[in-house]
DNA sequence: ATAATCTCTACTATGTTAGTAGAGTATACT
DNA sequence: AGTATACTCTACTAACATAGTAGAGATTAT
């Protein structure tokens, strides 16, 4: 697993929208400034997230993006997998890998599988509501109260 | 963490050499054929592994490579880190990451840290002797008996 | 109308990966 | 000595992924 900038940006964006759940939609521009993400890049990311059903949008003057589900119903794992692909540390765990003629008997495959499972165990349990709670100490850019 | 082909090849090579520990050195060509790794690529990998002290070499007619330490004294984690770099899923866990102005208070960083630790827990515990044992069922390309 | 905002496709610069190429050096054996 | 065998080292390259940029188009509130 490797978290790319795109993945990192996606997570931060969703967390922000989670904090503004049930409020007015947030404009790309606001998100871009607040989170320090290049606007045009963020546009693309948000479109992807929309197609995946994580967020919804509204066009026009008071348009913007908002979370499509409750923060408690989105896990870190879902988003990471969607943006950055499978969790396993090596392709052979997930799909065909040209370096392995003999995937079945490979001792390493077993290890990478364990690694994948142990990562999943963490990121599939954490929801954006959990993350929101952890952030809500001094930080008050959020409107949404859990 | 992402295991590249280079990393995958390095691990398979070391496992092979572990199976031939305390025997005659193995020629790159033999390793290359046996493990189905491009010869010239393997040359480079072996040089790297040599510089790191995992293997040692002997030139000339009966030359080749052999493991520099006992299989029980080399962990999977050491080799992976050396070839493919740090274990963490995102750069911010290990070093400066331009996407994070505020690394300290980042809720995600904490998660990635957990993920990194849980990966380490697995791969730093497994030695090449362990792997050898798991392979030694029907497979007998190995001379070294544990 | 028009200003603000999302939508969509295409393009590009940079870096990484997975090699290839070729000349050089050491050693065993005859 | 000479030669075959095998490691050593540096440089080059093709393909792909990442992290953006650019610009024209479609909606909506006022």
Coordinates of C-alpha atoms (C1' of nucleotides) in Angstrom, one line a residue, chain B residues 4-6 9 38 40-41 44 58-62, chain C residues 17-29:
Chain B
X4 CA 8.9 -3.7 -6.1
X5 CA 10.1 -6.3 -8.5
X6 CA 13.6 -5.5 -7.2
X9 CA 13.8 -10.6 -6.5
X38 CA 16.9 -11.1 -15.7
X40 CA 21.8 -8.2 -15.6
X41 CA 19.2 -6.9 -13.2
X44 CA 22.8 -5.1 -9.8
X58 CA 33.9 -14.7 -4.9
X59 CA 35.2 -13.9 -8.3
X60 CA 36.7 -16.2 -10.9
X61 CA 36.1 -19.7 -12.1
X62 CA 34.4 -21.2 -9.1
Chain C
dT17 C1' 10.8 1.2 -12.1
dA18 C1' 12.6 -2.4 -14.6
dG19 C1' 15.4 -3.3 -17.1
dT20 C1' 19.9 -3.3 -21.1
dA21 C1' 24.6 -2.5 -22.6
dG22 C1' 29.3 -2.8 -22.5
dA23 C1' 33.8 -2.4 -20.8
dG24 C1' 36.7 -3.7 -16.9
dT25 C1' 38.7 -6.8 -13.0
dA26 C1' 39.8 -11.1 -10.4
dT27 C1' 40.6 -16.1 -10.1
dA28 C1' 41.2 -21.1 -11.3
dC29 C1' 43.0 -24.1 -14.3

